[in-house]
Coordinates of N, CA and C in Angstrom, one line a residue:
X1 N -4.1 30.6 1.4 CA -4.4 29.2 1.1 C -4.1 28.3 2.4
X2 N -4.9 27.3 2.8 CA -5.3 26.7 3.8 C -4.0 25.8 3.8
X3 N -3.8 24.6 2.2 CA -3.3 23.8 1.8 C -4.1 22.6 1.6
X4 N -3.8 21.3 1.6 CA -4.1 20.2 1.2 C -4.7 19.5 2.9
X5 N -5.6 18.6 3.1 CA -6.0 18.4 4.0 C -5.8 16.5 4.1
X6 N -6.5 16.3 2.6 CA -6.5 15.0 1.9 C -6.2 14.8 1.0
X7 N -5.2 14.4 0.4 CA -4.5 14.1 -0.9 C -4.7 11.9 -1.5
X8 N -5.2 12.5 -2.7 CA -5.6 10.4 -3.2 C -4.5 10.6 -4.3
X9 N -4.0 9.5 -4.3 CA -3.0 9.1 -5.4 C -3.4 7.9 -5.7
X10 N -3.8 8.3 -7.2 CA -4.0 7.3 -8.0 C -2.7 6.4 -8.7
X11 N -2.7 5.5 -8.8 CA -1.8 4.5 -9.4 C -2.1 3.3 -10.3
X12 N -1.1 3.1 -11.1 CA -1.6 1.8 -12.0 C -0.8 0.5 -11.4
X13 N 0.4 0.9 -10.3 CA 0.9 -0.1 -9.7 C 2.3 -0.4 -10.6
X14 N 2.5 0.2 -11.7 CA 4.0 -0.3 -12.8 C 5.2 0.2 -12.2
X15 N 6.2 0.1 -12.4 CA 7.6 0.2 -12.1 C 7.2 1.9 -11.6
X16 N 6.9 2.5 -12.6 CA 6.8 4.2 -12.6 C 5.8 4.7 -11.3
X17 N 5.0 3.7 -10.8 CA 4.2 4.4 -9.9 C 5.2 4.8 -8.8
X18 N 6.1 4.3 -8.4 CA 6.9 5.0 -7.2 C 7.4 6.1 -6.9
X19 N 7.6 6.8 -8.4 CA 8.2 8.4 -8.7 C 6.9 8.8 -8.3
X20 N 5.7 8.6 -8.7 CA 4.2 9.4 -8.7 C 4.0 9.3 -7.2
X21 N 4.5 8.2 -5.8 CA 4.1 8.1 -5.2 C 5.4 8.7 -4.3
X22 N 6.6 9.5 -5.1 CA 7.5 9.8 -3.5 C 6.7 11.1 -3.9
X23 N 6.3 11.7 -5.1 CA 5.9 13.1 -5.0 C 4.0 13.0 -4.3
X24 N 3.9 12.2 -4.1 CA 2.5 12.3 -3.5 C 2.7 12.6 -2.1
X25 N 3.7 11.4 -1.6 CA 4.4 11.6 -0.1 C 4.5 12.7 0.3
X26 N 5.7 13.5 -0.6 CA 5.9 14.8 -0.4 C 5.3 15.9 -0.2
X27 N 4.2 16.1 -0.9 CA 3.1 16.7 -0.8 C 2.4 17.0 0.3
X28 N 1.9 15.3 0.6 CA 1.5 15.5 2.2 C 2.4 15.6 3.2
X29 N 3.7 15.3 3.0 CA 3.8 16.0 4.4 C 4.3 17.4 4.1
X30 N 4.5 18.2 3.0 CA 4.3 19.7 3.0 C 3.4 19.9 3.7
X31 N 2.3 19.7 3.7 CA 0.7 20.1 3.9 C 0.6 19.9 5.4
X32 N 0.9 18.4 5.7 CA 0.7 17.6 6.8 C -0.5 16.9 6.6
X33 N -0.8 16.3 5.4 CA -2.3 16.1 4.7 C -2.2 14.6 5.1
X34 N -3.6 13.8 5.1 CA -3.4 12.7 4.9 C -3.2 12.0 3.3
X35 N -2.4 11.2 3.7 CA -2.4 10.5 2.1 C -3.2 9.0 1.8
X36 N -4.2 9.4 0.9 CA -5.3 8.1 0.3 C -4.5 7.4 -0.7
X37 N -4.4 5.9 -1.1 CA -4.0 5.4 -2.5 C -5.0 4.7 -3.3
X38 N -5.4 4.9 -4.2 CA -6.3 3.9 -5.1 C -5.8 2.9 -6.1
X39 N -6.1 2.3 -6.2 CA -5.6 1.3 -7.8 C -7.1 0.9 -8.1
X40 N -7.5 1.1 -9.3 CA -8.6 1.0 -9.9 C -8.2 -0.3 -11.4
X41 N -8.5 -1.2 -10.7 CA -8.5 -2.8 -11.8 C -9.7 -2.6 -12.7
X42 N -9.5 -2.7 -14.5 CA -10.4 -2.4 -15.1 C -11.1 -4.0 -15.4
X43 N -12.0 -4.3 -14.9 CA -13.0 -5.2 -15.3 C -12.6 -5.7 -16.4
X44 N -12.1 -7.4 -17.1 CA -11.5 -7.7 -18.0 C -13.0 -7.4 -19.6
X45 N -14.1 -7.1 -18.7 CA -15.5 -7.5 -19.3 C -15.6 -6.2 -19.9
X46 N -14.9 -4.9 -19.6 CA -14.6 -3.3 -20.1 C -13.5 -3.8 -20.9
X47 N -12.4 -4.4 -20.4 CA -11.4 -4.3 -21.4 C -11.5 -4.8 -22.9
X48 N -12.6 -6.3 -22.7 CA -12.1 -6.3 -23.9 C -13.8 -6.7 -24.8
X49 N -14.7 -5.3 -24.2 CA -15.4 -5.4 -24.8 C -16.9 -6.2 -24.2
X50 N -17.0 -6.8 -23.2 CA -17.7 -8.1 -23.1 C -17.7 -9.0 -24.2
X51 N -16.9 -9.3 -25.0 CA -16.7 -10.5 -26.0 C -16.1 -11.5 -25.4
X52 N -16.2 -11.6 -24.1 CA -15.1 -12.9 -23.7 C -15.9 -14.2 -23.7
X53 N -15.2 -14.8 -24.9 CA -15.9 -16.3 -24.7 C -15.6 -17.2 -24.2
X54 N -15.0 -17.2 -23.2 CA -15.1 -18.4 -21.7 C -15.0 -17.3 -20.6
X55 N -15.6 -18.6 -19.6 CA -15.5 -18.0 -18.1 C -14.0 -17.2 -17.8
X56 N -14.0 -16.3 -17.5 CA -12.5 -15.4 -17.0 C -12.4 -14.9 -15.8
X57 N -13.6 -15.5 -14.7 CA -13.8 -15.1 -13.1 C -12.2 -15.7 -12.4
X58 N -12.3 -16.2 -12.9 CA -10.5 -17.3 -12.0 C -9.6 -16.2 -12.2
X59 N -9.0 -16.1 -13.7 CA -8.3 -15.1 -14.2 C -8.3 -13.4 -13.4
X60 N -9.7 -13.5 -13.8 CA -10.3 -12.1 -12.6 C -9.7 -12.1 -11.1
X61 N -10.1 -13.2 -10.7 CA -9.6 -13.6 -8.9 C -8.1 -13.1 -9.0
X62 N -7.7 -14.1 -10.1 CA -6.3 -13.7 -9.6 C -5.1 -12.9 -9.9
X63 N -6.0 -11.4 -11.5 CA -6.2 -10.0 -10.8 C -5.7 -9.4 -9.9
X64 N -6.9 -9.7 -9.6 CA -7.5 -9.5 -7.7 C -6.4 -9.1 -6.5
X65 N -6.1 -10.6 -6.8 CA -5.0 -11.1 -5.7 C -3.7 -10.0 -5.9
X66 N -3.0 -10.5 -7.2 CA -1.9 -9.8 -7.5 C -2.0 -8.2 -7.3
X67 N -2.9 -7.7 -7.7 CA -3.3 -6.2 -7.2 C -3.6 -5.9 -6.1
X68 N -4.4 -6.2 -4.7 CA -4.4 -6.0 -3.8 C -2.9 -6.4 -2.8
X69 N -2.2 -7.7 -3.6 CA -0.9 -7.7 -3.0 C 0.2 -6.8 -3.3
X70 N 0.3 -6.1 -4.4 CA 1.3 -5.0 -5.1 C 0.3 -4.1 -4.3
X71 N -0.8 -3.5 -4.4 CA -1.2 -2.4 -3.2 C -0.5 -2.4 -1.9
X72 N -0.7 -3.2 -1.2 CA 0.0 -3.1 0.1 C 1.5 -3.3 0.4
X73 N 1.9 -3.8 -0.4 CA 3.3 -3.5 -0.6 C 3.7 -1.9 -1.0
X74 N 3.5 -1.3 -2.0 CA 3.4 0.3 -2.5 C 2.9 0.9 -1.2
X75 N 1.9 0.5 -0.8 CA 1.3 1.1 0.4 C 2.0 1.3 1.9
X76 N 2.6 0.2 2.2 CA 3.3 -0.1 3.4 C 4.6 0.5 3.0
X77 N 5.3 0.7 2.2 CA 6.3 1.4 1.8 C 6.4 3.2 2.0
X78 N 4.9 3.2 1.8 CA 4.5 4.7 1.8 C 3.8 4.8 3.0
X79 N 3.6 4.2 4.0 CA 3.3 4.0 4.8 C 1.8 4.5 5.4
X80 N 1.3 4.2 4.0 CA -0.7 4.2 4.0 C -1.1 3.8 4.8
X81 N -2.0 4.4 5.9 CA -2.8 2.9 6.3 C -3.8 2.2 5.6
X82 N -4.7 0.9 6.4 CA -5.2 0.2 6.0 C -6.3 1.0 5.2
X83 N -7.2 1.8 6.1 CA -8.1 2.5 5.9 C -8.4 3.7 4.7
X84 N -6.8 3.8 4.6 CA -6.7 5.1 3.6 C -6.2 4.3 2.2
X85 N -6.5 3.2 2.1 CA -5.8 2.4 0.9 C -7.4 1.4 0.0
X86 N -7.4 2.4 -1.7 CA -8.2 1.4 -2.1 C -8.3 0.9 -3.3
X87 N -9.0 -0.2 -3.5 CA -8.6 -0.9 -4.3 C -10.1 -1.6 -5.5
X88 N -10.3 -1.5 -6.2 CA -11.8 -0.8 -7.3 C -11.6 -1.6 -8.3
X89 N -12.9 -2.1 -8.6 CA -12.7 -2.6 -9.9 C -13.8 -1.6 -10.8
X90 N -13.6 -1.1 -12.2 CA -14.4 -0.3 -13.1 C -13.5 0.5 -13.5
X91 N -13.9 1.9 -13.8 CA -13.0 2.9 -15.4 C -12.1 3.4 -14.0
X92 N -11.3 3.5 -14.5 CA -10.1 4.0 -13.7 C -10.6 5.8 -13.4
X93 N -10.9 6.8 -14.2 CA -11.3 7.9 -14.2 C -12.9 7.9 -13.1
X94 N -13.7 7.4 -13.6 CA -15.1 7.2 -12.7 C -14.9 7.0 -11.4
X95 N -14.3 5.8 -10.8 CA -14.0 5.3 -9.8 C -12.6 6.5 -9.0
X96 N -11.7 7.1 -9.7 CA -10.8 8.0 -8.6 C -11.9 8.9 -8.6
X97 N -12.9 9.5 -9.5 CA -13.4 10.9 -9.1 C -14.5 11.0 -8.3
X98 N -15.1 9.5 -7.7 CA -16.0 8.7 -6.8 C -15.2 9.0 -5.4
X99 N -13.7 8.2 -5.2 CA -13.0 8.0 -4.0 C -12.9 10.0 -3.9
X100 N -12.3 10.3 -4.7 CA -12.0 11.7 -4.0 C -13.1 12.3 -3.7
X101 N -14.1 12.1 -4.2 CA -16.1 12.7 -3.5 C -16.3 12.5 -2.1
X102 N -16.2 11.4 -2.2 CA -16.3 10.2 -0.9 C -15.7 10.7 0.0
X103 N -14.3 10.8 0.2 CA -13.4 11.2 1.1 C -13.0 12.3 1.1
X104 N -13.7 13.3 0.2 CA -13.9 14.9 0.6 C -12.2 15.0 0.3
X105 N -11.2 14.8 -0.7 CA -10.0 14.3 -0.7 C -10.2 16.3 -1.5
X106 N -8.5 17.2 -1.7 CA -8.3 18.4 -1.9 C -7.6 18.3 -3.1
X107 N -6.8 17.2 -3.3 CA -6.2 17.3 -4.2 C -5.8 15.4 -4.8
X108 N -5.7 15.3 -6.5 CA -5.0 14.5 -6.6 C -4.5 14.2 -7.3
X109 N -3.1 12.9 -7.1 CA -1.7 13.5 -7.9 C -1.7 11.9 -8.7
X110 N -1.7 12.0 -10.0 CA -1.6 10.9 -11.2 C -0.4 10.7 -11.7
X111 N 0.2 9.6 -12.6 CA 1.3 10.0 -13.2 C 0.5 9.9 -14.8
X112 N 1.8 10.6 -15.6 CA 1.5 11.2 -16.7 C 2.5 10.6 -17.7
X113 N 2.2 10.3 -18.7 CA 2.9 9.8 -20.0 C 3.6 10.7 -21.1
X114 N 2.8 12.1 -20.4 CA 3.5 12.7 -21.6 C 3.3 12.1 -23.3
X115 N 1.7 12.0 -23.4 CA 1.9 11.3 -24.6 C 1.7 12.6 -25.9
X116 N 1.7 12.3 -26.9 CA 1.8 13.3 -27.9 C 0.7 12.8 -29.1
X117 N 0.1 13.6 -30.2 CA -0.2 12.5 -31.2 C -1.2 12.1 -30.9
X118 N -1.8 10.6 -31.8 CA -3.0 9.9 -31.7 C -3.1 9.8 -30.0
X119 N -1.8 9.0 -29.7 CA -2.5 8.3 -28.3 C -3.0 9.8 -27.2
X120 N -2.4 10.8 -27.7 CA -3.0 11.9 -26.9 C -4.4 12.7 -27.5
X121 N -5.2 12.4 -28.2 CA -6.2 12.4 -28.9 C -6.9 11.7 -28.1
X122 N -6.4 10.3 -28.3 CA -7.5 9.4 -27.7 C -7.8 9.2 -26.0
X123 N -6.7 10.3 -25.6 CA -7.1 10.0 -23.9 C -6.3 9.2 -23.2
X124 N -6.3 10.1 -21.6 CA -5.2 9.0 -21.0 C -6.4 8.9 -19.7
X125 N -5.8 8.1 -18.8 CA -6.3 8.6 -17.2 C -6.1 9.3 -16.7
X126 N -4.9 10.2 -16.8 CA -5.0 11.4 -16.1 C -5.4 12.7 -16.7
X127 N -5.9 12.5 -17.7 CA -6.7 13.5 -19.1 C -8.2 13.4 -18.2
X128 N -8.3 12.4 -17.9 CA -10.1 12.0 -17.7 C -10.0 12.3 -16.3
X129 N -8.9 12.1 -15.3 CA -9.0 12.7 -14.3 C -9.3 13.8 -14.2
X130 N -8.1 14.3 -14.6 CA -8.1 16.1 -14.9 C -9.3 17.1 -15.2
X131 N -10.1 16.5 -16.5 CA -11.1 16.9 -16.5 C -12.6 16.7 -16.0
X132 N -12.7 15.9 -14.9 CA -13.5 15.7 -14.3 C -13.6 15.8 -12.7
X133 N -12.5 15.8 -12.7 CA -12.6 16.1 -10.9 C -12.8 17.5 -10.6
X134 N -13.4 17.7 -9.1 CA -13.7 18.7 -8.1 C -12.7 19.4 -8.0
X135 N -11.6 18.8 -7.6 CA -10.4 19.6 -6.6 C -9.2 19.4 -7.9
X136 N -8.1 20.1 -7.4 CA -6.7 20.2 -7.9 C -6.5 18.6 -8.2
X137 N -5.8 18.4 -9.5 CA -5.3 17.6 -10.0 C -3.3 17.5 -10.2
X138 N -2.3 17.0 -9.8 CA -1.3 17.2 -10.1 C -0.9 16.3 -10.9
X139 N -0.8 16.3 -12.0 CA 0.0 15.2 -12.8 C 1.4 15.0 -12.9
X140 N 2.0 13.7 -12.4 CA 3.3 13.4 -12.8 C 3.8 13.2 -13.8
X141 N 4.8 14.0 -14.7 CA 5.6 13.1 -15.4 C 6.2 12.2 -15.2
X142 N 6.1 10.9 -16.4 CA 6.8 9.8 -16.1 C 7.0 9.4 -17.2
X143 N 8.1 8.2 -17.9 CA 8.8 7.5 -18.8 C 9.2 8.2 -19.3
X144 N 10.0 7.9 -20.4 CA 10.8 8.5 -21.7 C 10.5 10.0 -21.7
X145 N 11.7 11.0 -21.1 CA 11.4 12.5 -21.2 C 11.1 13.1 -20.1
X146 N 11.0 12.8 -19.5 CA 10.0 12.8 -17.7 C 11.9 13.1 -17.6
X147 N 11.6 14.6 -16.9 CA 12.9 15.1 -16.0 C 12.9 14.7 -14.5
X148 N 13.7 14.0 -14.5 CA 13.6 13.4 -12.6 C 14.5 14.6 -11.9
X149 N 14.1 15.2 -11.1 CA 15.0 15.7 -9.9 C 16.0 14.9 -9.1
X150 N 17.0 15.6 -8.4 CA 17.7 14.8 -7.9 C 18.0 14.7 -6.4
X151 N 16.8 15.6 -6.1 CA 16.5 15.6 -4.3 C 15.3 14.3 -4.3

């Protein structure tokens, strides 16, 4: 095995993305891979159906804002560059399985909920990742149950 060349880490940007993001780190520099980050913002007009009855473009803008600012922060921490850092509006699953096409990416690493039950019936993002991407998928555990290591 060759290893990883390009690694994308997807994120939703919450408290827990940082666990998902020191094991992405890690990864690449096992490999010596470059590391890509995405945050995929779902369109308020997906979320809630297109039923929105007033304008919500402002609301949207500043979205926008707040997410492209929490990106670069997460990013500069992880010390992404500009170029390897992106940021999408549409299905969170469509859009990572687009960026890793695009950027010919080897592998990529989600965090996981560990959900059980209905909400695992009905699907997560890293469900829809998993089953639709090219390359290796690693899912993180994270919240309630999620065994942290202590290196």
């Amino acid at each position: 095995m060759s290893g990883y060349k390009r690694i994308l880490l997807a994120v939703d940007l919450a408290e827990e993305s940082s666990i998902v993001g020191e094991r992405a780190v890690q990864l690449a520099r096992l490999f010596g891979a470059q590391l890509h980050v995405v945050h995929v913002v779902e369109p308020l007009s997906l979320v809630y159906g297109g039923d929105i009855p007033m304008d919500m473009s402002s609301v949207q803008d500043q979205i926008q804002e707040q997410a492209q600012s929490s990106l670069d922060d997460f990013c500069e921490a992880a010390g992404v560059p500009d170029a390897h850092r992106y940021l999408i509006f549409g299905r969170p699953e469509t859009e990572i399985h687009r960026i890793a096409m695009s950027a010919d990416i080897d592998a990529i690493v989600v965090g996981s909920h560990g959900r059980q039950g209905l909400a695992l019936l009905l699907g997560s993002t890293a469900n829809g990742v998993l089953h639709g991407a090219s390359c290796d998928v690693l899912a993180v555990r994270v919240g309630p149950g999620a065994h942290q290591s202590a290196d």
